[in-house]
Amino acid sequence: MTAPLKDRSMELQKQMIAAHYKRLEEAPNTGEPVVYTFVPGNLTELIRSFDALPLLPEINALQSGMRGKSGDYISVAEKAGHSEDVCTYVKCDIGMLKSGNISPIGTRLPKPDLLLLSYTGCYTFMKWFELLREEYHCPTVFLHIPYQGEGRIAPEHREYVVRQIRDDLIPALERITGRRYDEDRLKESLKLSASSEDDLVAVLESAKHRPSPIDAYFGAVYYVGPIFSAFRGTPEGSEYYGSLREEVEQRVALKLGPVTPEGPLDDQRYRLVVEGPPNWTSFRQFWKMFTDEQAVVVASTYTKVGGVYDDGFRHDAADPLGTMADYCGGCYTNLNLPGRIDMLVNYIRDYEADGFVINSVKSCNSFSAGQLLMLREVEKRTGLPGAFIESDLVDPRYFSAANIKNRLESYLQMLESRRSRARS
Amino acid sequence: MRVCDDLDFGIAREWLAENPGRKACGYLPVYAPKEVILASGLLPVGIHGGGDRLEIIRGDAFYQSYICHLPRSVIELAQTGRLDFLSALLFPSTCDVIRNLSGMWKVMYPDVVVRYLDLPQVTGTETGGLFWEGEMRGLLRDLGAVSGRPAGEDDIRQAIRLCNSLRSMVRELYRVRRERPWAVPTEELYSLLRAAEVVPVETFLDKARAYLAAAEEQPGARKDKSRVIVAGAFCEQPPLGLIKTIERAGCYIVDDDFLLGNRFLMSDVPTDGDPVRQLTNALLHDTVRSPVLFEASQDGKRRLMKERVEAARADGIIFAAASFCDPALLDRPMLRAGAEADAIPCIAFQFSENTGQFQQFREQAGTFADSIKLWGDNE
Ligand code: SF4
Ligand code: SF4
């Protein structure tokens, strides 16, 4: 029973992505406007309510990484004067652009009609779109999402974002698409978002079971794909999440673990929480290091970069602009360090984890700056040791398999010996 | 010891000791509204890292090797008790490293009032203005609670006047250096302005007036050097040795980004009307262009260096960014492409605040200065 169902959600996702890239490729002919934007704070429902197509450069970069293309793109960007020291997503994107702008699945990417700079949780976004604007000479709207410096979204910050959406962004979308803002349509879409968010949370929280029916890091990056990109609030998105939830619930009922590239992981020796983005260039190899040790990830912070839903937030069709402001402000990298530490500590407790791993990526100051303190604080508050490993997102030069494997193995051995000591 | 070398912030501590009720508020680069700190009765203290005189023992345990040097030396200063005189610390939205450091401070130093300052990226008065005004009013409330002396409108006006004098003095120093760089070497100017970050404003104004008068009396001798802009070092500061090296290699530095916060607002802030509104308008409409704020104009990055070169009558640009500094390094390809399209000679290098070897910079800057002269002669 499980296999066909599993195939169905994966199959659906594949088709959705391929169809979206195809539609993007055809956009210059069909006249569908294209809006480039970022995963954290993406306003997909709003963009789509104007019949525009979202394109997310981060997704292109990570897909290029998974398909072995990012190394070349990065070197093209570095040859063009970009520093070795900066975020490799940006360089991968610039390199792809300079190499003909062919998408990771081989389709041609359209130029943007609008750069929607949703400035949520990452400084680099600002530079990224300043750089793209140099290439495309198209309008740019800056949507400034205040950081949760005090650990909450202040009412005046929410109002600031609402004003920007209402007074700057919507008029810009009206101009470039030639359509009027249609709030009813937006509300319909937000309702679909909320139901997909319910499904996603059910899927992610299924990891509280033993065995966990999902891998909440390596497996879950696929699960969040549609909702973090072009499909939140769409009928295809809803169908995908409905079907994914059904599959996962079946696995729970059958007491099965996730299906990994190495096969099913039903026998789970370690339950881990992971902080930080994955490495994409050696993604399978990285995952295998965990499955070889029968380690399953039960919760991760990375799967919250495009929205935190397990704290109860849902898009609320009754207050379309306010809910978009809340959504943007709540994305993971927009949380301050104490908030991130709390999230990890809560995950470790709620998911009954044996330990936690931080994957620190060279590219990303937004994630990485402060992670060593997070490590210490989480250790202090949970009494559990953590593992700290280092790699990069899409720069293959920074994935040292032997080092990472060694570190992970010795960490798990340490957990094992703590466990034996506790038993004796 | 010179004030700018004093890692123990002696003058600030002396100021505090003069009256037990006094308190100090630190701020990290690049821009924090000093007026708000002063109006609240606190001493503003710029925290710009530990430079090349601070041995990093604890700081490295907080940062991976691929993160710039500044935050680790700031942590080192704190962990060695050197920042224990600060009652509050402000972290402006310069980049994600400083942003995250604000949260680290909250965890590590819960007794210090920590505020993250999210500069508005939207320049409309109704939207960005309301936001920033609200942020400043919140800050006034919080810092007023720290000092126990909440600022009234007149206190803010008084602080604006003082900061206008400070900004105008900085502008004057930069003007004199631009016109007679042999009389105001950057090595001296930088030391003076670095000291300005940690002493009461009035003390700085006295010293600066005396310095200008001395420069007038002993103008030095003009030498055959190339005029350069050093761009990109707006946050982590280069060691003084690097500035000296550039000058001694045959360059006059005629414009730079060092300690950029001291001239972030480019002209005097009016003192009539609502002072918080005036400070807001100044930030929205009268700021220096830097990587900290979004460049609204489509070709603004392309034009910026040409405009700066013309204003400073410079011959070339040295792009000097701190290693791993995303803001500077991501800006650089845009700025450099614009400069090169206008045939402005450029070189680029990376430094760290604790760089100790200058040989390579000496050679690069020397060759650059020579090539500019050669080029100039051929014209
Ligand atoms: S710095 Fe981090 S969050 Fe920002 S674009 Fe790069 S990888 Fe993404
Ligand atoms: S040197 Fe650059 S990266 Fe480092 S804290 Fe300053 S602005 Fe941020």
Coordinates of C-alpha atoms in Angstrom, one line a residue, chain B residues 20 24 30 49 55 68 70 97 108 112 194 197 203 213 225 267 284 291 295 320 341 353-354 361 368:
Chain B
P20 CA 28.5 57.8 40.0
A24 CA 27.4 54.8 28.9
V30 CA 27.7 51.7 11.1
G49 CA 36.6 46.0 17.3
E55 CA 45.0 39.0 21.4
C68 CA 34.9 38.3 9.6
L70 CA 35.2 42.2 14.1
V97 CA 26.8 39.2 11.7
M108 CA 25.5 36.3 27.3
V112 CA 22.9 45.0 29.5
R194 CA 38.8 57.0 16.2
E197 CA 34.2 57.5 19.1
T203 CA 36.4 66.8 24.2
A213 CA 45.1 75.0 13.9
K225 CA 51.7 61.3 -4.6
S267 CA 24.4 67.7 6.6
L284 CA 15.5 59.1 5.0
P291 CA 26.0 49.1 1.4
E295 CA 20.4 51.7 -3.4
A320 CA 39.8 47.5 0.7
A341 CA 33.6 51.7 -17.2
E353 CA 41.7 44.3 11.6
N354 CA 44.6 42.3 13.0
F361 CA 49.9 45.9 0.5
F368 CA 49.3 51.3 -8.1

